[in-house]
Amino acid sequence: MTDEATAFAPGHVTAFFAPYPDDDPAVAGSRGAGVTLSDGVEVTVRPAAGADDPTVLLDGEAVEVAAVEGVLDALAPHVGGTGTGADGDADARVAAVEIRTDLPVGAGFGVSGGAALGTALAANDAFDLARSENELVRVAHAAEVAAGTGLGDVVAQFRGGLPIRLEPGAPGHGAFDGLPARPRVEYVTFGELSTAEVLGGDLDPVRAAGEAALTRLRRTPSLPELLAAAREFADDAGLLVPEVAEAIEAAEAEGSPASMAMLGRTAFALGTGLSDAGYDATACAVHPTGASLRPVETE
Amino acid sequence: MTDEATAFAPGHVTAFFAPYPDDDPAVAGSRGAGVTLSDGVEVTVRPAAGADDPTVLLDGEAVEVAAVEGVLDALAPHVGGTGTGADGDADARVAAVEIRTDLPVGAGFGVSGGAALGTALAANDAFDLARSENELVRVAHAAEVAAGTGLGDVVAQFRGGLPIRLEPGAPGHGAFDGLPARPRVEYVTFGELSTAEVLGGDLDPVRAAGEAALTRLRRTPSLPELLAAAREFADDAGLLVPEVAEAIEAAEAEGSPASMAMLGRTAFALGTGLSDAGYDATACAVHPTGASLRPVETE
């Protein structure tokens, strides 16, 4: 029995959303829909013997990820703190967190949400915390909301597939449906877009456009309708940026429904439209499941 | 674009349950907990050109699976019926259903529930029905309940992992939590047990034992507690059969928590206890996800 654990969370591209902030971060969230990706975030947590404070590495570099720190704080004194463990060993309960991802960071793929969720799942296992999945998702969602880096990624990343967020918030508040489809997805990224900046601005037009898109998708829950609703949302919410708009038009000209990742300078498309149009696009699949622990090798 | 589609549903072993029948089959269900398995049920649906009635094959043999027929009826006239399709072709909408599984049938693995759920997911895709995942799960759950072959398998098989059913019923009624663990699972089967017979008997002692087990697990949501609660349930509900009790004791003597699959003459255990005790046990993993369409090969 090792006390190290690894969890995987799929990436999540939001197609459209209607934000609902709240003072309670478990109640805050967004309604909307998106695509979870086979490309994602892997997180390993182990006790950091001898360390005074938790360490967080992203692809080998020391980083500060507010949502991950929030998760460790919420699980303290069992994980993040320097309390005395059951065995009387003062530093056996400090976590060393290693995050690995091939996804672009800050470009609308839910890397911070996936890192928070993976940390919660892995820490629970590594430190034998006996929390349920709903409790761990709640901790990660609340940490991500408090950090201002996302409103709906964590719960979508836990669910997997093509999640439709019917009601905002953590388990116990939120509610889901999903589209039963498993298309090939391509994406191309032109750089970062600050989620915190958009979420700090006027949310009324975004919310109105997001609700209109959700109503449309619930009337016809199909893949073409998801992309059409997403495209309309991007225009109506005023969030489309020029280089992404250009890539979307190019993919559509090749017959691929496409839209913008909310929030990132990223275009995503179904099928092969982006690469057919000459973009250096990355291809992946819809992730069939949500985030989970990596099984321990048994044989 | 092919009009054939394949879906996979994991097997599901119920550890304990509290049944809640209802006249509305979407409201009926059970609370409880269990284990979804990497061994499962694969279902392919395609239009049966020229056929008057749907055909259902299980591992190549023509069978009648009431829950599958219920799903086809519920999706009629689009799938099960002989109505005229949009293209005016009268028999293009009749479904041919092929079910394949390595799981024992009638032994507590949720094969009928998995077949119903797989049929719903695959038929939706093959016949372009544009139903959402919640709608398809609801159709499969209601068909399984109406057939009397299960109360909680379908919703658990859609969720995956180690599902805790907090509230009974189809999406919109039911609610879930889960255990964040991915252990190795072994099982050994001694034959069939009629779910319909047990569900048709006095449910009060079963419900009382199931609620006690659920309260216990929610207090400490861990893997050892799941098996301990399951073991207590099997005794208290009066459902344990002698050959299964013997296998459970043998696995426990080898250090593996074990219990009985509800409802089947099946023992399941974590780790290697059944094979260590000399049983010809089958090993598998917890299925990390729920049922989903097989992705179409794209390259």
Short mmCIF file of C-alpha atoms in Angstrom, two decimals, chain A residues 121 124-125 130-136 158-162 164 166 171 176-184 218-222 283 285 288-296 298-299, chain B residues 121 124-125 130-136 158-162 164 166 171 176-184 218-222 283 285 288-296 298-299:
data_model
loop_
_atom_site.label_atom_id
_atom_site.label_comp_id
_atom_site.label_asym_id
_atom_site.label_seq_id
_atom_site.Cartn_x
_atom_site.Cartn_y
_atom_site.Cartn_z
CA LEU A 121 -9.30 13.24 -5.46
CA ASN A 124 -8.22 12.10 -0.34
CA ASP A 125 -6.65 8.82 -1.36
CA ALA A 130 -12.58 9.08 3.60
CA ARG A 131 -14.44 11.90 1.86
CA SER A 132 -17.12 11.02 -0.68
CA GLU A 133 -16.88 12.10 -4.34
CA ASN A 134 -19.55 14.78 -3.85
CA GLU A 135 -17.62 16.26 -0.93
CA LEU A 136 -14.38 16.35 -2.94
CA PHE A 158 -16.21 15.44 -12.82
CA ARG A 159 -19.14 14.44 -15.01
CA GLY A 160 -17.37 13.95 -18.34
CA GLY A 161 -18.90 13.52 -21.81
CA LEU A 162 -20.71 16.52 -23.28
CA ILE A 164 -25.19 20.32 -20.03
CA LEU A 166 -28.96 22.57 -15.99
CA PRO A 171 -23.16 18.63 -5.94
CA PHE A 176 -26.80 17.92 -15.19
CA ASP A 177 -27.94 16.51 -18.46
CA GLY A 178 -25.65 15.53 -21.34
CA LEU A 179 -25.46 14.91 -25.07
CA PRO A 180 -24.98 11.24 -25.97
CA ALA A 181 -22.36 11.77 -28.69
CA ARG A 182 -18.63 11.05 -28.94
CA PRO A 183 -17.24 13.12 -31.85
CA ARG A 184 -13.65 13.85 -32.78
CA ARG A 218 -32.61 21.81 -24.44
CA ARG A 219 -35.24 22.04 -27.18
CA THR A 220 -33.02 20.00 -29.54
CA PRO A 221 -30.25 18.24 -27.58
CA SER A 222 -28.00 17.34 -30.51
CA ALA A 283 -7.07 16.45 -32.32
CA ALA A 285 -11.80 12.73 -28.43
CA PRO A 288 -16.26 9.33 -21.99
CA THR A 289 -16.06 9.72 -18.24
CA GLY A 290 -15.36 12.34 -15.66
CA ALA A 291 -12.38 12.77 -13.41
CA SER A 292 -11.29 9.76 -11.39
CA LEU A 293 -8.44 8.18 -9.51
CA ARG A 294 -6.00 6.20 -11.60
CA PRO A 295 -6.45 2.59 -10.53
CA VAL A 296 -3.57 1.06 -8.60
CA THR A 298 -2.64 -4.90 -9.30
CA GLU A 299 -0.78 -7.37 -11.43
CA LEU B 121 -27.98 5.03 -26.18
CA ASN B 124 -30.71 7.22 -30.22
CA ASP B 125 -27.54 7.48 -32.27
CA ALA B 130 -31.81 13.72 -30.63
CA ARG B 131 -32.73 12.68 -27.09
CA SER B 132 -30.57 13.87 -24.21
CA GLU B 133 -28.70 11.46 -21.92
CA ASN B 134 -31.16 12.06 -19.07
CA GLU B 135 -34.09 11.20 -21.36
CA LEU B 136 -32.42 7.98 -22.54
CA PHE B 158 -24.97 5.30 -16.32
CA ARG B 159 -22.98 6.92 -13.51
CA GLY B 160 -20.11 4.44 -13.18
CA GLY B 161 -17.50 4.17 -10.41
CA LEU B 162 -18.73 3.09 -6.97
CA ILE B 164 -24.10 5.58 -3.83
CA LEU B 166 -28.90 8.81 -2.32
CA PRO B 171 -32.72 11.49 -13.66
CA PHE B 176 -26.00 10.24 -6.40
CA ASP B 177 -22.80 10.34 -4.47
CA GLY B 178 -19.86 7.98 -4.96
CA LEU B 179 -16.77 6.49 -3.36
CA PRO B 180 -13.52 7.78 -4.88
CA ALA B 181 -11.71 4.43 -5.05
CA ARG B 182 -10.70 2.12 -7.88
CA PRO B 183 -9.94 -1.32 -6.37
CA ARG B 184 -9.47 -4.66 -8.07
CA ARG B 218 -22.70 7.93 4.47
CA ARG B 219 -21.18 8.42 7.93
CA THR B 220 -17.87 6.92 6.71
CA PRO B 221 -17.77 6.86 2.89
CA SER B 222 -14.85 4.45 2.46
CA ALA B 283 -10.99 -10.49 -11.83
CA ALA B 285 -11.59 -3.37 -12.24
CA PRO B 288 -14.18 4.57 -14.08
CA THR B 289 -17.10 5.89 -16.08
CA GLY B 290 -20.70 5.13 -16.80
CA ALA B 291 -22.31 3.82 -19.94
CA SER B 292 -21.52 5.65 -23.15
CA LEU B 293 -21.50 5.39 -26.90
CA ARG B 294 -18.42 3.83 -28.42
CA PRO B 295 -16.69 6.63 -30.32
CA VAL B 296 -16.73 6.32 -34.11
CA THR B 298 -11.93 8.62 -37.06
CA GLU B 299 -8.50 7.70 -38.31
#
